[in-house]
mmCIF file of C-alpha atoms in Angstrom:
data_model
loop_
_atom_site.group_PDB
_atom_site.id
_atom_site.type_symbol
_atom_site.label_atom_id
_atom_site.label_comp_id
_atom_site.label_asym_id
_atom_site.label_seq_id
_atom_site.Cartn_x
_atom_site.Cartn_y
_atom_site.Cartn_z
ATOM 1 C CA GLN A 1 54.172 -42.782 -131.125
ATOM 2 C CA HIS A 2 52.942 -43.958 -127.714
ATOM 3 C CA LEU A 3 50.800 -46.932 -128.749
ATOM 4 C CA PRO A 4 51.622 -50.260 -127.046
ATOM 5 C CA GLU A 5 54.447 -52.267 -128.616
ATOM 6 C CA GLY A 6 53.218 -54.699 -131.253
ATOM 7 C CA ALA A 7 49.853 -52.961 -131.716
ATOM 8 C CA ASP A 8 50.172 -51.531 -135.209
ATOM 9 C CA CYS A 9 47.401 -49.216 -136.333
ATOM 10 C CA GLN A 10 46.675 -46.288 -138.609
ATOM 11 C CA ILE A 11 44.939 -43.298 -137.062
ATOM 12 C CA CYS A 12 43.049 -41.958 -140.074
ATOM 13 C CA ALA A 13 41.385 -38.901 -138.614
ATOM 14 C CA ILE A 14 40.578 -37.086 -135.403
ATOM 15 C CA TYR A 15 37.440 -35.002 -135.011
ATOM 16 C CA ARG A 16 37.757 -32.373 -132.288
ATOM 17 C CA ASN A 17 34.686 -30.223 -131.664
ATOM 18 C CA ASN A 18 33.416 -31.357 -135.094
ATOM 19 C CA ARG A 19 36.614 -30.130 -136.765
ATOM 20 C CA LEU A 20 38.732 -32.567 -138.787
ATOM 21 C CA ILE A 21 42.367 -33.009 -137.769
ATOM 22 C CA VAL A 22 44.601 -35.041 -140.092
ATOM 23 C CA PRO A 23 46.993 -36.648 -137.577
ATOM 24 C CA THR A 24 50.786 -36.628 -137.699
ATOM 25 C CA PRO A 25 53.125 -38.616 -135.410
ATOM 26 C CA GLN A 26 53.268 -35.535 -133.157
ATOM 27 C CA THR A 27 49.481 -35.117 -132.826
ATOM 28 C CA VAL A 28 48.274 -35.310 -129.219
ATOM 29 C CA ILE A 29 44.890 -36.947 -128.580
ATOM 30 C CA ILE A 30 42.865 -35.199 -125.887
ATOM 31 C CA GLU A 31 39.749 -36.130 -123.939
ATOM 32 C CA GLY A 32 36.594 -35.838 -126.029
ATOM 33 C CA ASP A 33 38.309 -36.471 -129.372
ATOM 34 C CA GLU A 34 36.567 -38.781 -131.834
ATOM 35 C CA VAL A 35 39.318 -41.030 -133.220
ATOM 36 C CA LEU A 36 38.911 -43.033 -136.427
ATOM 37 C CA PHE A 37 41.552 -45.738 -136.788
ATOM 38 C CA ALA A 38 42.254 -48.935 -138.703
ATOM 39 C CA ALA A 39 43.940 -51.958 -137.149
ATOM 40 C CA ASP A 40 44.363 -55.678 -137.490
ATOM 41 C CA ILE A 41 41.644 -57.433 -135.501
ATOM 42 C CA SER A 42 44.269 -58.844 -133.118
ATOM 43 C CA SER A 43 45.311 -55.308 -132.128
ATOM 44 C CA VAL A 44 41.894 -53.683 -131.707
ATOM 45 C CA ASN A 45 41.377 -54.561 -128.037
ATOM 46 C CA ILE A 46 44.888 -53.417 -127.120
ATOM 47 C CA ILE A 47 44.376 -50.069 -128.843
ATOM 48 C CA MET A 48 40.905 -49.582 -127.362
ATOM 49 C CA ARG A 49 42.323 -50.118 -123.870
ATOM 50 C CA GLU A 50 44.877 -47.406 -124.596
ATOM 51 C CA LEU A 51 42.330 -44.910 -125.951
ATOM 52 C CA ARG A 52 39.565 -45.443 -123.406
ATOM 53 C CA PRO A 53 39.532 -45.567 -119.607
ATOM 54 C CA LYS A 54 39.341 -48.954 -117.956
ATOM 55 C CA GLU A 55 35.757 -50.146 -117.624
ATOM 56 C CA ALA A 56 34.199 -52.972 -115.675
ATOM 57 C CA ARG A 57 33.226 -55.986 -117.744
ATOM 58 C CA THR A 58 29.738 -55.770 -119.247
ATOM 59 C CA ARG A 59 27.370 -58.227 -117.557
ATOM 60 C CA ARG A 60 23.874 -56.736 -117.396
ATOM 61 C CA ILE A 61 22.022 -55.575 -120.512
ATOM 62 C CA MET A 62 18.518 -54.143 -120.806
ATOM 63 C CA ILE A 63 16.793 -54.034 -124.195
ATOM 64 C CA ALA A 64 13.856 -51.712 -124.855
ATOM 65 C CA GLY A 65 11.745 -53.169 -127.638
ATOM 66 C CA GLY A 66 11.046 -56.810 -128.360
ATOM 67 C CA GLY A 67 10.696 -56.501 -132.117
ATOM 68 C CA ASN A 68 12.838 -58.371 -134.598
ATOM 69 C CA ILE A 69 16.064 -56.540 -133.724
ATOM 70 C CA GLY A 70 15.532 -56.722 -129.965
ATOM 71 C CA TYR A 71 14.612 -60.399 -130.087
ATOM 72 C CA ARG A 72 17.595 -61.359 -132.256
ATOM 73 C CA LEU A 73 19.994 -59.406 -130.047
ATOM 74 C CA ALA A 74 18.644 -61.037 -126.881
ATOM 75 C CA LYS A 75 18.795 -64.483 -128.495
ATOM 76 C CA GLN A 76 22.417 -63.975 -129.441
ATOM 77 C CA LEU A 77 23.541 -62.603 -126.068
ATOM 78 C CA GLU A 78 21.443 -64.442 -123.484
ATOM 79 C CA SER A 79 23.883 -67.328 -123.055
ATOM 80 C CA LYS A 80 26.693 -64.969 -122.009
ATOM 81 C CA TYR A 81 24.978 -61.998 -120.344
ATOM 82 C CA ASP A 82 22.156 -61.192 -117.943
ATOM 83 C CA ILE A 83 19.463 -59.891 -120.304
ATOM 84 C CA LYS A 84 16.227 -58.036 -119.565
ATOM 85 C CA ILE A 85 13.905 -57.067 -122.405
ATOM 86 C CA VAL A 86 11.040 -54.565 -122.065
ATOM 87 C CA GLU A 87 8.127 -54.981 -124.496
ATOM 88 C CA HIS A 88 4.972 -52.841 -124.484
ATOM 89 C CA ASN A 89 2.697 -55.240 -126.404
ATOM 90 C CA PRO A 90 1.336 -58.006 -124.105
ATOM 91 C CA ARG A 91 1.030 -60.616 -126.878
ATOM 92 C CA ARG A 92 4.526 -59.942 -128.140
ATOM 93 C CA ALA A 93 5.875 -60.086 -124.582
ATOM 94 C CA GLU A 94 4.248 -63.498 -124.156
ATOM 95 C CA TRP A 95 5.792 -64.691 -127.425
ATOM 96 C CA LEU A 96 9.219 -63.463 -126.330
ATOM 97 C CA ALA A 97 8.933 -65.290 -123.015
ATOM 98 C CA GLU A 98 8.159 -68.504 -124.889
ATOM 99 C CA ASN A 99 10.996 -68.147 -127.403
ATOM 100 C CA LEU A 100 13.832 -66.834 -125.243
ATOM 101 C CA ASP A 101 15.566 -69.300 -122.940
ATOM 102 C CA ASN A 102 17.530 -67.185 -120.490
ATOM 103 C CA THR A 103 16.074 -63.663 -120.782
ATOM 104 C CA LEU A 104 13.764 -61.900 -118.326
ATOM 105 C CA VAL A 105 10.829 -60.467 -120.318
ATOM 106 C CA LEU A 106 9.071 -57.433 -118.815
ATOM 107 C CA GLN A 107 5.741 -56.223 -120.181
ATOM 108 C CA GLY A 108 5.609 -52.436 -119.970
ATOM 109 C CA SER A 109 7.087 -49.198 -121.283
ATOM 110 C CA ALA A 110 10.797 -48.385 -121.220
ATOM 111 C CA THR A 111 9.839 -44.746 -120.589
ATOM 112 C CA ASP A 112 8.192 -45.758 -117.292
ATOM 113 C CA GLU A 113 10.515 -44.435 -114.607
ATOM 114 C CA THR A 114 8.969 -46.646 -111.925
ATOM 115 C CA LEU A 115 9.547 -49.797 -113.986
ATOM 116 C CA LEU A 116 13.170 -48.864 -114.647
ATOM 117 C CA ASP A 117 13.775 -48.140 -110.967
ATOM 118 C CA GLU A 118 12.194 -51.433 -109.912
ATOM 119 C CA GLU A 119 14.442 -53.289 -112.359
ATOM 120 C CA TYR A 120 17.585 -51.622 -110.957
ATOM 121 C CA ILE A 121 18.432 -49.552 -114.021
ATOM 122 C CA ASP A 122 21.367 -48.067 -112.085
ATOM 123 C CA GLU A 123 23.011 -51.508 -112.166
ATOM 124 C CA ILE A 124 22.602 -51.947 -115.935
ATOM 125 C CA ASP A 125 25.871 -51.868 -117.895
ATOM 126 C CA VAL A 126 24.313 -51.297 -121.342
ATOM 127 C CA PHE A 127 20.798 -50.061 -122.172
ATOM 128 C CA CYS A 128 19.712 -50.604 -125.807
ATOM 129 C CA ALA A 129 16.674 -48.740 -127.192
ATOM 130 C CA LEU A 130 15.570 -50.746 -130.234
ATOM 131 C CA THR A 131 11.885 -49.977 -130.834
ATOM 132 C CA ASN A 132 10.476 -48.735 -134.158
ATOM 133 C CA ASP A 133 9.729 -45.312 -132.659
ATOM 134 C CA ASP A 134 12.630 -42.829 -132.776
ATOM 135 C CA GLU A 135 11.179 -40.498 -130.152
ATOM 136 C CA ASN A 136 10.477 -43.390 -127.804
ATOM 137 C CA ASN A 137 14.034 -44.652 -128.237
ATOM 138 C CA ILE A 138 15.493 -41.225 -127.531
ATOM 139 C CA MET A 139 13.357 -40.595 -124.446
ATOM 140 C CA SER A 140 13.923 -44.047 -122.937
ATOM 141 C CA SER A 141 17.681 -43.735 -123.520
ATOM 142 C CA LEU A 142 17.889 -40.314 -121.874
ATOM 143 C CA LEU A 143 15.795 -41.540 -118.959
ATOM 144 C CA ALA A 144 17.910 -44.669 -118.527
ATOM 145 C CA LYS A 145 21.098 -42.607 -118.567
ATOM 146 C CA ASN A 146 19.730 -40.138 -116.024
ATOM 147 C CA LEU A 147 18.711 -43.023 -113.765
ATOM 148 C CA GLY A 148 22.198 -44.504 -113.779
ATOM 149 C CA ALA A 149 22.651 -46.853 -116.751
ATOM 150 C CA LYS A 150 26.369 -46.857 -117.547
ATOM 151 C CA ARG A 151 26.064 -46.828 -121.356
ATOM 152 C CA VAL A 152 23.120 -46.335 -123.701
ATOM 153 C CA VAL A 153 22.758 -47.385 -127.335
ATOM 154 C CA THR A 154 19.928 -45.952 -129.426
ATOM 155 C CA ILE A 155 18.655 -46.896 -132.861
ATOM 156 C CA VAL A 156 17.116 -44.049 -134.876
ATOM 157 C CA ASN A 157 15.640 -44.348 -138.350
ATOM 158 C CA ARG A 158 15.891 -40.644 -139.174
ATOM 159 C CA SER A 159 19.524 -40.024 -140.040
ATOM 160 C CA SER A 160 19.034 -36.295 -139.343
ATOM 161 C CA TYR A 161 18.629 -37.174 -135.647
ATOM 162 C CA VAL A 162 22.104 -38.701 -135.461
ATOM 163 C CA ASP A 163 23.834 -35.300 -135.579
ATOM 164 C CA LEU A 164 21.680 -34.043 -132.719
ATOM 165 C CA LEU A 165 22.294 -37.017 -130.463
ATOM 166 C CA GLU A 166 25.903 -38.103 -130.899
ATOM 167 C CA GLY A 167 28.284 -36.641 -128.371
ATOM 168 C CA ASN A 168 25.532 -35.879 -125.870
ATOM 169 C CA LYS A 169 24.172 -38.161 -123.147
ATOM 170 C CA ILE A 170 23.512 -40.997 -125.591
ATOM 171 C CA ASP A 171 26.745 -42.944 -126.015
ATOM 172 C CA ILE A 172 26.122 -44.717 -129.332
ATOM 173 C CA VAL A 173 23.587 -43.829 -132.031
ATOM 174 C CA VAL A 174 22.906 -46.356 -134.796
ATOM 175 C CA SER A 175 21.160 -45.402 -138.037
ATOM 176 C CA PRO A 176 20.016 -48.379 -140.166
ATOM 177 C CA HIS A 177 19.501 -45.898 -143.000
ATOM 178 C CA LEU A 178 23.205 -45.046 -143.174
ATOM 179 C CA ILE A 179 24.217 -48.703 -142.905
ATOM 180 C CA THR A 180 21.906 -49.598 -145.796
ATOM 181 C CA ILE A 181 23.277 -46.732 -147.882
ATOM 182 C CA GLY A 182 26.757 -48.220 -147.520
ATOM 183 C CA SER A 183 25.746 -51.578 -148.965
ATOM 184 C CA ILE A 184 23.936 -49.901 -151.862
ATOM 185 C CA LEU A 185 26.841 -47.591 -152.694
ATOM 186 C CA ALA A 186 29.191 -50.557 -152.977
ATOM 187 C CA HIS A 187 27.062 -51.833 -155.871
ATOM 188 C CA ILE A 188 26.558 -48.599 -157.779
ATOM 189 C CA ARG A 189 30.070 -47.135 -157.528
ATOM 190 C CA ARG A 190 32.450 -47.743 -160.405
ATOM 191 C CA GLY A 191 35.565 -49.864 -160.022
ATOM 192 C CA ASP A 192 36.195 -52.876 -157.808
ATOM 193 C CA ILE A 193 34.612 -51.426 -154.672
ATOM 194 C CA VAL A 194 33.873 -54.178 -152.162
ATOM 195 C CA ALA A 195 32.365 -52.195 -149.290
ATOM 196 C CA VAL A 196 31.401 -48.650 -148.371
ATOM 197 C CA HIS A 197 30.810 -47.574 -144.780
ATOM 198 C CA PRO A 198 29.438 -44.060 -144.235
ATOM 199 C CA LEU A 199 31.089 -42.226 -141.341
ATOM 200 C CA ARG A 200 30.237 -39.007 -139.581
ATOM 201 C CA ARG A 201 26.580 -39.229 -140.661
ATOM 202 C CA GLY A 202 27.573 -39.771 -144.281
ATOM 203 C CA THR A 203 29.939 -36.800 -144.645
ATOM 204 C CA ALA A 204 32.967 -39.130 -144.737
ATOM 205 C CA GLU A 205 33.436 -42.729 -145.819
ATOM 206 C CA ALA A 206 35.591 -45.792 -145.300
ATOM 207 C CA ILE A 207 35.920 -47.587 -148.627
ATOM 208 C CA GLU A 208 37.381 -51.018 -149.380
ATOM 209 C CA VAL A 209 38.558 -51.576 -152.951
ATOM 210 C CA VAL A 210 40.346 -54.381 -154.788
ATOM 211 C CA VAL A 211 43.073 -53.297 -157.196
ATOM 212 C CA HIS A 212 44.055 -55.234 -160.320
ATOM 213 C CA GLY A 213 46.653 -55.083 -163.044
ATOM 214 C CA ASP A 214 50.345 -54.236 -163.189
ATOM 215 C CA LYS A 215 52.528 -51.180 -163.743
ATOM 216 C CA ASN A 216 51.373 -50.934 -167.357
ATOM 217 C CA THR A 217 47.635 -51.247 -166.780
ATOM 218 C CA SER A 218 47.173 -49.667 -163.346
ATOM 219 C CA SER A 219 48.059 -46.326 -161.810
ATOM 220 C CA ILE A 220 48.464 -48.048 -158.431
ATOM 221 C CA VAL A 221 49.671 -51.661 -158.761
ATOM 222 C CA GLY A 222 53.446 -52.101 -158.727
ATOM 223 C CA ARG A 223 54.052 -48.716 -157.127
ATOM 224 C CA ARG A 224 55.023 -47.640 -153.634
ATOM 225 C CA ILE A 225 52.322 -45.943 -151.573
ATOM 226 C CA SER A 226 54.567 -42.892 -151.279
ATOM 227 C CA GLY A 227 54.968 -42.680 -155.059
ATOM 228 C CA ILE A 228 51.255 -42.542 -155.896
ATOM 229 C CA LYS A 229 49.494 -39.217 -156.293
ATOM 230 C CA TRP A 230 46.407 -39.715 -154.143
ATOM 231 C CA PRO A 231 43.419 -37.360 -154.300
ATOM 232 C CA GLY A 232 43.305 -34.719 -151.587
ATOM 233 C CA ASP A 233 41.258 -35.680 -148.504
ATOM 234 C CA CYS A 234 41.826 -39.376 -149.306
ATOM 235 C CA TYR A 235 44.064 -41.431 -147.002
ATOM 236 C CA ILE A 236 45.136 -45.080 -147.024
ATOM 237 C CA ALA A 237 44.123 -46.776 -143.798
ATOM 238 C CA ALA A 238 45.388 -50.284 -144.549
ATOM 239 C CA ILE A 239 46.221 -52.841 -147.216
ATOM 240 C CA VAL A 240 45.175 -56.487 -146.900
ATOM 241 C CA ARG A 241 47.093 -58.978 -149.024
ATOM 242 C CA ALA A 242 44.684 -61.246 -150.898
ATOM 243 C CA GLU A 243 46.788 -64.413 -150.742
ATOM 244 C CA THR A 244 48.154 -64.250 -147.207
ATOM 245 C CA GLY A 245 45.646 -62.035 -145.387
ATOM 246 C CA GLU A 246 48.538 -59.922 -144.092
ATOM 247 C CA VAL A 247 47.395 -56.493 -142.899
ATOM 248 C CA ILE A 248 49.727 -53.579 -143.653
ATOM 249 C CA MET A 249 48.980 -50.183 -142.153
ATOM 250 C CA GLY A 250 48.938 -47.145 -144.418
ATOM 251 C CA HIS A 251 51.808 -45.403 -142.620
ATOM 252 C CA HIS A 252 54.226 -47.990 -144.073
ATOM 253 C CA THR A 253 54.607 -45.832 -147.160
ATOM 254 C CA ASP A 254 57.394 -47.940 -148.706
ATOM 255 C CA THR A 255 54.869 -50.762 -149.284
ATOM 256 C CA ILE A 256 54.447 -51.724 -152.945
ATOM 257 C CA VAL A 257 50.829 -52.281 -153.972
ATOM 258 C CA GLN A 258 50.234 -55.725 -155.493
ATOM 259 C CA ASP A 259 47.625 -57.145 -157.847
ATOM 260 C CA GLY A 260 44.598 -58.309 -155.841
ATOM 261 C CA ASP A 261 45.340 -56.172 -152.787
ATOM 262 C CA HIS A 262 42.359 -54.939 -150.787
ATOM 263 C CA ILE A 263 42.948 -51.278 -149.940
ATOM 264 C CA ILE A 264 40.922 -49.547 -147.245
ATOM 265 C CA PHE A 265 40.664 -45.785 -147.679
ATOM 266 C CA PHE A 266 39.385 -43.071 -145.391
ATOM 267 C CA VAL A 267 37.778 -40.274 -147.417
ATOM 268 C CA SER A 268 37.062 -37.135 -145.398
ATOM 269 C CA ARG A 269 35.169 -35.333 -148.180
ATOM 270 C CA ARG A 270 32.935 -37.228 -150.563
ATOM 271 C CA ARG A 271 33.592 -34.831 -153.437
ATOM 272 C CA VAL A 272 36.949 -36.550 -154.083
ATOM 273 C CA LEU A 273 35.321 -39.940 -154.717
ATOM 274 C CA PRO A 274 35.191 -39.572 -158.539
ATOM 275 C CA GLU A 275 38.971 -38.988 -158.534
ATOM 276 C CA LEU A 276 39.544 -42.079 -156.397
ATOM 277 C CA GLU A 277 37.256 -44.205 -158.582
ATOM 278 C CA LYS A 278 39.174 -43.108 -161.671
ATOM 279 C CA LEU A 279 42.524 -43.839 -160.012
ATOM 280 C CA ILE A 280 41.688 -47.443 -159.108
ATOM 281 C CA GLN A 281 40.311 -48.375 -162.530
ATOM 282 C CA VAL A 282 42.512 -50.503 -164.791
ATOM 283 C CA LYS A 283 43.408 -49.307 -168.271
ATOM 284 C CA MET A 284 41.969 -50.922 -171.389
ATOM 285 C CA GLY A 285 45.102 -53.006 -171.977
ATOM 286 C CA PHE A 286 44.262 -55.065 -168.881
ATOM 287 C CA PHE A 287 41.354 -56.685 -170.720
ATOM 288 C CA GLY A 288 43.278 -57.418 -173.887
#
């Protein structure tokens, strides 16, 4: 109810102390809540400013690990930010220095407290641990945070580590494994599923589907959102019109679903996915 005027969004779920809360218009968001929401891209920054305290603009970034990910990130950001990259391997550090135009390359270990102090870690806005070693990433991130880095981002390959780290001193934990799972699931799921994004370490999902047909061949197309019997634990986040690109939030329940609409669902329990897949499938008459 208290979102800024003109910033339409759908708050899909709130996790409070690892407990799911399905929000209503009267739900009060408190400090520490994990809020999952959908919004048109033009509204995201407005909503983020409302949900998070004001922060100084990011200017200084330190990257631990000059592998493929670290190099590509530095290459993409170095024209807009002050970038430092720490690489343990001397030959790789030399290569990075030759191939990066506006990045300071440091040869050493990101778990070296002296090195971090000398490079003014307490003035770093974002510290990114991107090596191939999970333990190294975790330790360097914790050290950087303790020494004053404002935000830390850590990549971990073991998805089981994500549960242990999120919500603690490490601000953002990225698991390539879970991201890859999402792209694979989009191919093996039945129906017109365009994208699958695992959430909450894979216990929940955001799913984008395309619906086809009409009232005779589809259980969804031609019907109001409010008139469709959705599976439990499955919530519409938004609808994107195929022809116009118009984004309609799920709380506009009088919206009539049209052929070709992209519907984004939030599914809080994966066990309901077979029901959702069945619901979005067209009937045999559609092909005749």
